[in-house]
Each structure stands twice: as structure tokens, then as C-alpha cells.
Coordinates of C-alpha atoms and ligand atoms in Angstrom, one line a residue:
M1 CA -181.1 19.5 -3.3
T2 CA -177.6 20.8 -3.6
L3 CA -174.6 18.6 -4.4
A4 CA -171.8 18.6 -1.9
K5 CA -168.9 20.7 -3.1
K6 CA -165.8 21.8 -1.4
L7 CA -164.4 25.3 -0.8
F8 CA -160.9 26.3 0.1
V9 CA -160.2 29.9 1.2
K10 CA -156.6 31.1 1.6
T11 CA -156.3 34.3 3.6
Y12 CA -153.5 36.9 3.5
G13 CA -153.2 40.2 5.3
C14 CA -155.0 41.5 8.3
Q15 CA -157.7 40.3 10.7
M16 CA -160.4 41.9 8.7
N17 CA -159.5 39.5 5.9
V18 CA -159.8 36.6 8.4
Y19 CA -163.3 37.8 9.3
D20 CA -164.2 38.3 5.7
S21 CA -163.0 34.9 4.6
A22 CA -165.3 33.2 7.1
R23 CA -168.2 35.3 5.9
M24 CA -167.5 34.4 2.3
A25 CA -167.5 30.7 3.3
D26 CA -170.8 31.4 5.1
V27 CA -172.5 32.9 2.0
L28 CA -171.5 29.9 0.0
T29 CA -172.8 27.3 2.4
P30 CA -176.4 27.5 1.0
L31 CA -174.9 26.7 -2.4
G32 CA -173.6 23.4 -1.0
Y33 CA -170.0 24.3 -0.3
A34 CA -168.4 22.6 2.7
P35 CA -164.8 23.4 3.8
A36 CA -161.9 21.6 2.0
D37 CA -158.7 20.6 3.7
G38 CA -156.6 22.1 0.9
P39 CA -156.8 23.3 -2.7
E40 CA -156.2 19.8 -4.0
D41 CA -159.7 18.6 -3.0
A42 CA -161.5 21.9 -3.6
D43 CA -164.1 22.6 -6.3
M44 CA -163.6 26.3 -5.6
V45 CA -160.6 28.2 -4.3
I46 CA -160.7 31.8 -3.0
L47 CA -157.6 33.8 -2.5
N48 CA -158.4 36.6 0.0
T49 CA -155.5 38.9 -0.7
C50 CA -153.5 41.8 0.8
H51 CA -152.0 44.7 -1.1
I52 CA -150.3 46.5 1.8
R53 CA -146.7 45.9 0.7
E54 CA -145.3 44.7 -2.6
K55 CA -144.2 41.3 -1.2
A56 CA -147.8 40.6 0.0
A57 CA -149.2 41.4 -3.5
E58 CA -146.6 39.4 -5.4
K59 CA -147.4 36.3 -3.3
V60 CA -150.8 36.2 -5.0
F61 CA -149.4 35.9 -8.4
S62 CA -147.0 33.0 -7.5
E63 CA -149.9 31.3 -5.7
L64 CA -152.0 31.7 -8.8
G65 CA -149.3 30.0 -10.9
R66 CA -149.5 26.9 -8.6
L67 CA -153.3 26.9 -8.7
K68 CA -153.3 27.2 -12.5
R69 CA -151.5 23.8 -12.7
L70 CA -153.9 22.3 -10.3
Q71 CA -156.9 23.6 -12.2
A72 CA -155.5 22.2 -15.4
A73 CA -154.9 18.8 -13.8
K74 CA -158.5 18.8 -12.6
A75 CA -159.8 19.8 -16.0
A76 CA -157.9 16.9 -17.5
Q77 CA -159.9 14.6 -15.2
G78 CA -163.1 16.2 -16.2
S79 CA -163.7 18.2 -13.1
R80 CA -163.8 22.0 -12.7
M81 CA -162.1 24.2 -10.1
I82 CA -163.5 27.7 -9.8
L83 CA -160.8 30.2 -8.9
A84 CA -161.7 33.5 -7.3
V85 CA -159.4 36.4 -6.2
A86 CA -160.9 38.6 -3.4
G87 CA -159.6 41.2 -1.1
C88 CA -157.3 44.2 -1.5
V89 CA -155.2 43.0 -4.5
A90 CA -158.4 42.3 -6.3
Q91 CA -159.7 45.8 -5.6
A92 CA -156.4 47.5 -6.6
E93 CA -155.5 45.3 -9.6
G94 CA -158.7 43.7 -10.9
E95 CA -158.1 44.1 -14.6
E96 CA -154.4 43.3 -14.2
I97 CA -155.2 40.0 -12.5
L98 CA -157.4 39.0 -15.4
R99 CA -154.7 40.0 -17.9
R100 CA -151.9 38.2 -16.1
A101 CA -154.0 35.2 -15.0
P102 CA -156.8 34.8 -17.5
F103 CA -157.7 31.4 -15.9
V104 CA -159.1 33.2 -12.9
D105 CA -162.9 33.0 -12.9
I106 CA -164.0 35.6 -10.4
V107 CA -162.3 38.8 -9.2
L108 CA -164.2 40.6 -6.4
G109 CA -163.4 43.6 -4.2
P110 CA -163.8 43.7 -0.4
Q111 CA -167.2 45.5 -0.6
T112 CA -169.0 42.9 -2.9
Y113 CA -168.8 39.7 -0.9
H114 CA -172.5 39.5 -0.4
R115 CA -172.8 39.2 -4.2
L116 CA -170.5 36.1 -4.3
P117 CA -173.3 33.5 -4.8
E118 CA -174.5 35.3 -7.9
M119 CA -171.0 35.5 -9.2
V120 CA -170.4 31.8 -8.6
A121 CA -173.6 30.9 -10.5
Q122 CA -172.5 33.2 -13.3
A123 CA -169.0 31.7 -13.5
A124 CA -170.4 28.2 -13.4
R125 CA -172.8 29.0 -16.3
A126 CA -170.7 30.9 -18.7
G127 CA -167.1 31.0 -19.8
G128 CA -165.3 34.3 -19.2
A129 CA -164.4 35.9 -16.0
V130 CA -166.7 37.8 -13.6
L131 CA -165.2 41.1 -12.3
D132 CA -166.9 43.1 -9.5
T133 CA -164.8 45.7 -7.8
E134 CA -167.5 48.3 -7.3
F135 CA -168.1 50.2 -4.1
P136 CA -171.9 49.4 -3.9
P137 CA -174.2 51.8 -2.1
E138 CA -175.6 49.0 0.0
P139 CA -173.3 47.9 2.8
K140 CA -172.4 44.3 2.4
F141 CA -172.9 43.7 6.2
D142 CA -176.7 44.1 5.6
F143 CA -176.6 41.0 3.4
L144 CA -173.9 38.8 5.0
P145 CA -174.8 36.3 7.7
D146 CA -173.5 36.9 11.2
A147 CA -170.2 35.5 12.3
R148 CA -170.4 31.9 13.7
A149 CA -168.5 30.9 16.7
E150 CA -165.5 28.6 16.4
G151 CA -164.3 28.3 20.0
S152 CA -164.3 30.8 22.8
S153 CA -162.8 33.8 21.0
A154 CA -164.2 35.6 17.9
F155 CA -163.6 38.5 15.6
L156 CA -166.4 41.0 15.0
S157 CA -166.1 43.6 12.3
V158 CA -167.7 46.9 13.4
Q159 CA -166.0 49.4 11.1
E160 CA -164.4 49.3 7.7
G161 CA -162.5 51.6 5.4
C162 CA -160.3 54.6 6.0
D163 CA -160.4 58.3 5.3
K164 CA -157.0 59.1 6.8
F165 CA -154.9 58.8 3.6
C166 CA -151.5 58.3 5.2
T167 CA -149.2 58.9 2.2
F168 CA -147.7 55.4 2.2
C169 CA -150.9 53.4 2.4
V170 CA -153.2 51.7 -0.1
V171 CA -156.1 50.9 2.4
P172 CA -158.2 54.0 1.7
Y173 CA -158.2 53.0 -2.0
T174 CA -158.8 49.2 -1.5
R175 CA -161.3 49.4 1.3
G176 CA -163.1 52.6 0.5
A177 CA -164.5 55.3 2.8
E178 CA -165.0 54.8 6.5
Y179 CA -168.2 53.0 7.4
S180 CA -169.6 52.1 10.8
R181 CA -172.0 49.3 11.3
P182 CA -175.1 50.3 13.2
A183 CA -174.8 49.6 17.0
A184 CA -177.9 47.4 16.9
A185 CA -176.4 45.1 14.3
V186 CA -173.2 44.8 16.2
L187 CA -174.9 44.1 19.5
A188 CA -177.1 41.5 17.9
E189 CA -174.1 39.7 16.4
A190 CA -172.2 39.9 19.7
T191 CA -175.2 38.5 21.5
R192 CA -175.4 35.5 19.1
L193 CA -171.7 34.8 19.4
A194 CA -172.0 34.9 23.2
E195 CA -174.9 32.5 23.0
Q196 CA -172.6 30.1 21.1
G197 CA -170.1 30.1 23.9
V198 CA -167.8 33.0 22.8
C199 CA -166.4 34.9 25.9
E200 CA -163.8 37.0 24.1
L201 CA -164.6 39.4 21.3
T202 CA -162.1 41.4 19.2
L203 CA -163.8 44.3 17.5
L204 CA -162.3 44.9 14.1
G205 CA -161.9 47.9 11.9
Q206 CA -159.3 49.7 9.8
N207 CA -159.8 52.6 12.1
V208 CA -161.9 50.8 14.7
N209 CA -161.9 53.7 17.2
G210 CA -163.3 55.9 14.5
W211 CA -166.5 53.8 14.9
H212 CA -169.6 56.0 15.5
G213 CA -173.2 55.2 15.8
G214 CA -174.8 58.6 15.9
E215 CA -176.5 60.3 18.9
G216 CA -173.5 60.2 21.1
W217 CA -172.5 56.7 20.3
G218 CA -168.7 56.2 20.0
L219 CA -166.6 53.1 20.5
G220 CA -166.4 53.6 24.2
R221 CA -170.2 53.4 24.5
L222 CA -170.4 50.5 22.2
I223 CA -167.8 48.6 24.3
R224 CA -169.8 49.4 27.5
A225 CA -172.9 47.9 25.9
I226 CA -171.0 44.8 24.7
A227 CA -169.6 44.3 28.2
R228 CA -173.1 44.0 29.5
I229 CA -173.9 41.0 27.3
D230 CA -174.1 37.8 29.3
G231 CA -171.1 35.6 28.8
I232 CA -168.8 38.3 27.3
E233 CA -165.7 38.4 29.6
R234 CA -163.0 40.0 27.5
I235 CA -163.1 42.7 24.8
R236 CA -160.4 43.9 22.5
Y237 CA -160.4 46.3 19.5
T238 CA -158.0 46.8 16.7
T239 CA -156.6 48.7 14.8
S240 CA -156.9 52.1 16.4
H241 CA -155.6 55.5 15.1
P242 CA -154.1 57.9 17.6
R243 CA -156.3 60.8 16.2
D244 CA -159.5 59.0 17.0
M245 CA -158.8 58.1 20.6
Q246 CA -161.8 59.8 22.3
D247 CA -162.0 60.6 26.0
D248 CA -164.9 58.3 26.4
L249 CA -162.9 55.3 25.1
I250 CA -160.0 56.1 27.4
A251 CA -162.5 56.3 30.3
A252 CA -163.8 52.9 29.3
H253 CA -160.3 51.5 29.9
A254 CA -160.5 52.8 33.5
E255 CA -164.0 51.5 34.1
L256 CA -164.3 48.1 32.5
P257 CA -162.5 45.0 33.7
E258 CA -163.7 43.3 30.5
L259 CA -161.7 45.7 28.3
M260 CA -158.2 44.1 28.0
P261 CA -155.3 46.3 29.1
F262 CA -153.5 45.7 25.8
L263 CA -153.8 48.2 23.0
H264 CA -152.4 48.2 19.5
L265 CA -152.0 51.9 18.7
P266 CA -149.7 52.3 15.6
V267 CA -147.4 55.3 15.6
Q268 CA -145.3 54.5 12.5
S269 CA -142.4 56.8 13.3
G270 CA -141.0 58.8 16.2
S271 CA -139.9 61.8 14.0
D272 CA -142.1 64.8 13.6
R273 CA -140.8 65.5 10.1
I274 CA -141.6 62.0 9.0
L275 CA -145.0 61.9 10.8
S276 CA -145.9 65.0 8.9
A277 CA -144.7 63.7 5.6
M278 CA -146.8 60.5 6.3
N279 CA -149.9 62.7 6.9
R280 CA -150.5 61.0 10.2
G281 CA -152.2 64.1 11.6
H282 CA -150.4 64.1 15.0
D283 CA -146.8 64.7 16.3
R284 CA -144.6 62.7 18.6
E285 CA -145.5 64.7 21.6
A286 CA -149.3 64.2 21.1
Y287 CA -148.7 60.4 20.9
I288 CA -146.6 60.4 24.1
R289 CA -149.3 62.4 25.9
L290 CA -152.0 60.0 24.7
A291 CA -150.0 57.0 25.9
Q292 CA -149.6 58.7 29.3
R293 CA -153.4 59.3 29.5
L294 CA -154.1 55.7 28.7
K295 CA -151.7 54.4 31.3
A296 CA -153.1 56.9 33.8
A297 CA -156.6 55.5 33.1
Q298 CA -155.4 51.9 33.3
P299 CA -152.0 51.4 35.0
D300 CA -151.8 47.8 33.7
L301 CA -152.1 48.9 30.1
A302 CA -149.4 47.8 27.7
L303 CA -149.1 49.3 24.2
S304 CA -148.0 47.8 20.9
S305 CA -147.3 49.6 17.7
D306 CA -146.4 49.4 14.0
F307 CA -143.3 51.1 12.7
I308 CA -142.2 51.8 9.1
V309 CA -138.5 52.3 8.5
G310 CA -137.0 53.9 5.5
F311 CA -139.9 56.2 4.6
P312 CA -138.8 58.6 1.8
G313 CA -136.5 61.2 3.3
E314 CA -135.9 59.4 6.6
T315 CA -132.5 60.3 7.9
D316 CA -130.4 58.6 10.6
A317 CA -131.6 61.3 13.0
D318 CA -135.3 60.6 12.1
F319 CA -134.6 56.9 12.6
A320 CA -132.9 57.6 16.0
D321 CA -136.2 59.4 17.0
S322 CA -138.1 56.2 16.3
L323 CA -135.7 54.2 18.5
A324 CA -136.0 56.8 21.2
L325 CA -139.8 56.7 21.1
V326 CA -139.8 53.0 21.4
R327 CA -137.9 53.3 24.7
E328 CA -139.8 56.3 25.9
V329 CA -143.3 54.8 25.4
G330 CA -142.1 51.3 26.4
F331 CA -143.9 49.4 23.7
V332 CA -144.1 45.7 24.7
Q333 CA -144.7 44.4 21.2
T334 CA -144.3 45.9 17.8
Y335 CA -144.6 45.0 14.1
S336 CA -142.0 46.8 12.0
F337 CA -141.8 47.0 8.2
K338 CA -139.5 48.3 5.5
Y339 CA -141.3 51.0 3.6
S340 CA -142.7 49.6 0.4
P341 CA -143.6 52.1 -2.3
R342 CA -147.2 51.4 -3.4
P343 CA -148.5 52.4 -6.9
G344 CA -150.8 55.4 -6.8
T345 CA -149.9 56.6 -3.2
P346 CA -148.2 60.0 -2.7
A347 CA -145.2 58.6 -0.9
A348 CA -144.2 56.4 -3.9
A349 CA -143.6 59.6 -5.9
M350 CA -141.6 61.4 -3.2
E351 CA -138.0 62.2 -3.7
R352 CA -135.2 60.8 -1.6
Q353 CA -136.3 57.2 -1.5
V354 CA -134.2 55.3 1.0
P355 CA -131.9 52.6 -0.4
E356 CA -132.7 49.0 0.4
P357 CA -129.6 48.2 2.4
V358 CA -130.3 51.2 4.7
K359 CA -133.8 50.0 5.2
E360 CA -132.6 46.6 6.1
A361 CA -130.1 47.8 8.6
R362 CA -132.6 50.1 10.3
L363 CA -135.2 47.3 10.4
A364 CA -132.7 44.9 12.1
E365 CA -131.7 47.6 14.6
L366 CA -135.3 48.4 15.5
Q367 CA -136.3 44.8 15.7
T368 CA -133.4 44.0 18.1
L369 CA -134.5 46.8 20.4
L370 CA -138.2 45.7 20.2
L371 CA -137.3 42.1 21.0
E372 CA -135.3 43.3 24.1
Q373 CA -138.3 45.2 25.3
T374 CA -140.7 42.3 24.7
N375 CA -138.4 40.0 26.6
V376 CA -138.2 42.5 29.5
F377 CA -141.9 42.7 29.6
N378 CA -142.4 38.9 29.5
R379 CA -139.9 38.4 32.3
S380 CA -141.8 41.0 34.4
C381 CA -144.8 38.8 34.1
I382 CA -143.2 36.0 36.2
G383 CA -144.9 35.9 39.6
R384 CA -147.9 37.9 38.4
E385 CA -151.4 36.6 38.6
M386 CA -153.2 36.9 35.3
R387 CA -156.6 35.9 34.0
V388 CA -156.0 33.6 31.1
L389 CA -158.5 32.4 28.6
L390 CA -157.8 28.7 28.2
D391 CA -158.8 27.8 24.7
R392 CA -157.2 24.5 23.6
T393 CA -155.4 21.3 24.7
G394 CA -151.6 21.4 24.7
R395 CA -149.2 19.0 23.0
H396 CA -148.5 17.2 26.3
A397 CA -151.0 15.2 28.3
G398 CA -152.7 17.3 31.0
Q399 CA -151.6 20.5 29.4
V400 CA -153.9 23.3 28.4
L401 CA -153.0 26.4 26.3
G402 CA -154.4 29.9 26.6
R403 CA -153.8 33.6 26.1
S404 CA -153.0 36.2 28.7
P405 CA -154.6 39.6 28.6
Y406 CA -151.5 40.7 26.7
M407 CA -152.0 37.9 24.1
Q408 CA -149.0 36.0 25.4
P409 CA -149.4 32.2 24.9
V410 CA -149.6 30.6 28.4
H411 CA -149.4 26.9 29.1
V412 CA -150.8 25.4 32.2
K413 CA -151.2 22.0 33.8
A414 CA -155.0 21.9 34.1
A415 CA -158.0 19.8 33.4
A416 CA -159.4 19.9 29.9
H417 CA -162.9 20.8 31.2
L418 CA -161.5 24.3 31.9
I419 CA -161.2 25.0 28.2
G420 CA -163.4 27.9 27.2
Q421 CA -163.0 29.6 30.6
V422 CA -161.1 32.6 31.9
V423 CA -159.1 31.3 34.8
P424 CA -156.7 33.0 37.3
I425 CA -153.2 31.8 36.7
R426 CA -150.0 32.5 38.5
I427 CA -147.1 32.9 36.0
T428 CA -144.2 30.7 37.1
A429 CA -141.8 30.6 34.1
L430 CA -140.8 32.1 30.8
H431 CA -140.1 29.9 27.8
P432 CA -138.9 31.1 24.3
N433 CA -142.4 31.4 22.9
S434 CA -144.7 31.2 25.8
L435 CA -145.3 31.7 29.5
E436 CA -146.0 28.9 32.0
G437 CA -148.3 29.1 34.9
V438 CA -150.4 27.3 37.5
P439 CA -154.1 27.8 38.4
V440 CA -154.4 30.0 41.5
Ligands
SAH1 N1 -155.1 51.1 9.9 C1 -154.0 50.8 10.6 C2 -153.0 49.9 9.8 C3 -153.2 49.4 8.5 S1 -151.9 48.6 7.6 C4 -153.3 52.0 11.0 O1 -153.7 53.1 10.7 O2 -152.3 52.0 11.7 C5 -150.9 47.8 8.8 C6 -149.5 48.3 8.9 O3 -148.8 48.1 7.7 C7 -149.4 49.8 9.1 O4 -149.6 50.2 10.4 C8 -148.1 50.1 8.6 O5 -147.1 50.0 9.6 C9 -147.8 49.1 7.5 N2 -147.8 49.6 6.2 C10 -148.8 50.2 5.5 N3 -148.4 50.6 4.3 C11 -147.1 50.3 4.2 C12 -146.1 50.5 3.2 N4 -146.4 51.1 2.0 N5 -144.9 50.0 3.4 C13 -144.6 49.4 4.6 N6 -145.5 49.2 5.6 C14 -146.7 49.6 5.4
SF4_2 FE1 -153.6 53.2 6.1 FE2 -153.2 55.3 7.6 FE3 -155.7 54.5 7.1 FE4 -154.1 53.1 8.7 S1 -154.9 55.2 9.0 S2 -155.4 52.3 7.1 S3 -152.1 53.4 7.8 S4 -154.2 55.3 5.6
F3S3 FE1 -153.9 44.1 3.6 FE2 -156.2 45.1 2.8 FE3 -155.9 44.3 5.3 S1 -154.2 45.7 2.1 S2 -153.7 44.7 5.6 S3 -155.8 43.0 3.6 S4 -157.0 46.1 4.6

């Protein structure tokens, strides 16, 4: 018999980390770990970290400072709190974490989560820290349990790693080479999620549209197969790279009502000079053509993007090209970031780094434009009929909340028994952070 213990996982960064955190909790369940409400009542805490920008990475060290005090307070009461650091900071700065925070028990990279039970056993037995930031030859997916459903929408990792080496980015170093899970494994996991009541799947990967399954299997074909699974009504995928957008995947947008007409397709910059310095592998024109082809295949399609401002050498004219591209493509949603130099990446060593105040001003200008466009899009939804996945009760009696195909939160006066269903809704009003609608 195992003794009941409690685990708290804190997740930073992207959706792949959200998926991974749930899998880490799953591999620890057989060891007797149940979810804790917070670090205070946990016997083990895992920080699943993100290294993408300096701020993200520094957060980990301040959180570790707080956890150190908690760990010491517990030790004074005679109980032990195992502290683990996982994710991309662990991969990039494993030794440095143990040097700066010697009270950490386990440091593990994103490709070794399946070995976590062994590491916990080792940490519980011995003093001294366990460090595992290998890129093992065996894919962790072969040893991790399938995702479990929590509600009607679920993430499913199908691809991991990146071979693109954009000059600003740490991901190829922290996640390793591109790896595609076999189609059969993905379809089996999707089927089990559907059997547990999931009707919306979001396929995840650092370059999800780079997924390939051999013998003519690309992401388009995988999505067609998933769409045939009983109970799956909506499919999304993220994050895509413009260079990997195959014809077959574009065709899937035209064919499949299950494939949501909302695509996150980061472009990063609208300037050809900067795109080339970033090693993105395509120019502005190629991106615009791609956006046109996608919208031709699916006229309801809306695009979202990521932008970086203040990449080394970015001039006012380059930045103006980014603003112009935002207008020309008509992005309805965008995440924008100030360039953050990352140790070991080529861009960090480039000349003509952009001063912080310039980055700040550009970010503010870009975000103002993007917000305007998001608002215009949201207003254009009033009067439209949309299929909304109702997924939880609202704050007010008789109110149910859901997500539109475009991920907009929608609140509806409807009966709670509709939760878990995709329901046609007429959008009637726009609120600051949501849409309102009525069942059709
Ligand atoms: N694989 C995805 C994105 C991964 S990182 C892609 O290729 O688009 C998520 C976003 O973080 C990126 O799209 C980029 O906009 C931003 N980002 C990555 N490195 C950054 C850096 N050094 N500074 C600022 N933003 C960065
Ligand atoms: Fe990073 Fe570029 Fe790979 Fe995206 S494609 S993860 S931005 S290196
Ligand atoms: Fe961050 Fe790693 Fe994801 S650096 S964005 S957690 S791949």
C-alpha cells in the first residue's frame, strides 16, 4: 500500500508545458501522489518552467526563494517537501539551478519526464540532488500514460522539438530535435479522450504542422482521421510554422467542419530584412500569399500571430513594416513581445541591439493597433450565428460559459445540462472581455 501524499505542480510557459505537467502528475499517481491545493500542503512541488524570455526564466528563481522558506518550515516540523524543477529552464540551466538553489532535489529536462518516479525514489532515499537533462534515445511518449479528460476540451501533444533555429529562440536547445509521435499512438489517445467525453481536441507541437507519420501522412491526414473519431466535434492545432503549411493541411481547412477556422500562425516581423536576420526561412510576401490561400480555402478563417519588436537592427522603417503587415493580413489576435536576448542564441551576439525605451514604445504602438483590430473583429461577430462549446457554469444563476470557434469567451442564458455540448448561438452583444449570445 502507498501512503497518501500530495503533489503541487506550477506551470509556466506554453501549452505543451500544461500538457506535460498533467502527464508528470499522472506518472506520480501510482506512487501515491494526489493533487494538492497549493504548495503549503504539498509533499512535493514541481515547477514546470519556461526559458523563452529572460523574465520568464527569472520568475523561477524568485519562486524558488519562496519555496525554500516553505521547505525549511516543513523540515522544522519534521516533514519533507521534495522540490523539483522541470521544463525548459531546467534543460538550459540545470547545473546553474543546483548552484543557485542547492535545496532543489530534482532537476529534469522536458524529455525525461517518464523517468520521474525513479528520480523521486532516488531523491527520497538519498541526500544530494538528482539531475537528468539528457535527450534519451527512447521517446518519453512511449512510457507516459495517455492524457486524461478533464472536461470537454483537451490538449494532445503530437509533435515536439524544433529544428528551425530562429536566431532569437531557445526552444531548439531546450526541447531538442523535431519528433513526431506515431499516428497510431495519437489516434488511440484521441479515441480514449473522446470516450471520456472530450469533444474538442487541440493538437500541440512546437512546430505542430511539421508533424509527419511516414507514408504520406502529414498533419492534414492526421486531422482527417481524428475528425472521424466518434464524439470529436472540434479540432485545433498550435503552434504552426509558415514554412510547414502543406497543401493538404490547407485543403483540410476547406473540407472539414470540425477544423476550427482560427489559426495561430506566427510571423514575428513584417520586415524582410528582419525576417531574414531571424532565420525564419520565408519573406513577407510568402506569408501574405499563404494567408490568402488559407482564407480562400476557408473564408471564415481568422489568423492570429506572434510578433517580436526590437529585434537587433530593427529600424523605425522595419517596425513600420510590421504595423503594415498587421493591417494587411488583418490579424484578429496577436501576442507581442519585446525582444529578449537569450544566452547562447545567435541574435544575442548581434550588433545594434535596440535600446529598451525604443522596444517599449514599439510594443505599446503595436499593441494599440492589435487591440483595435481585435475589437473590430469582436464587433463584427454581433448578429452572427456561431457554434459555441459550452463548458462551464457562469457566475450568475442560469448562465453558462463557452468558447466560440475563435476562442472568444461567450456567455449564454442556457440550462446547465447543455454543458459539454457544441450549441448554435446567436451573438447579441459585446462586453469588455466576452461576447453574449442566445441559443438559436
Ligand atoms: N514555435 C513557435 C513559437 C515558440 S515561442 C513559432 O515558431 O512561432 C513563442 C513565441 O515567443 C514566439 O512566437 C516568439 O514571438 C516569442 N519569442 C521567442 N523567443 C523570444 C525572445 N528571445 N524574445 C522575445 N520573444 C521571443
Ligand atoms: Fe523557436 Fe523558431 Fe522553433 Fe518557433 S520555429 S520554436 S520561434 S526556433
Ligand atoms: Fe517556454 Fe519551453 Fe514552451 S521555453 S514557451 S516552455 S517550449
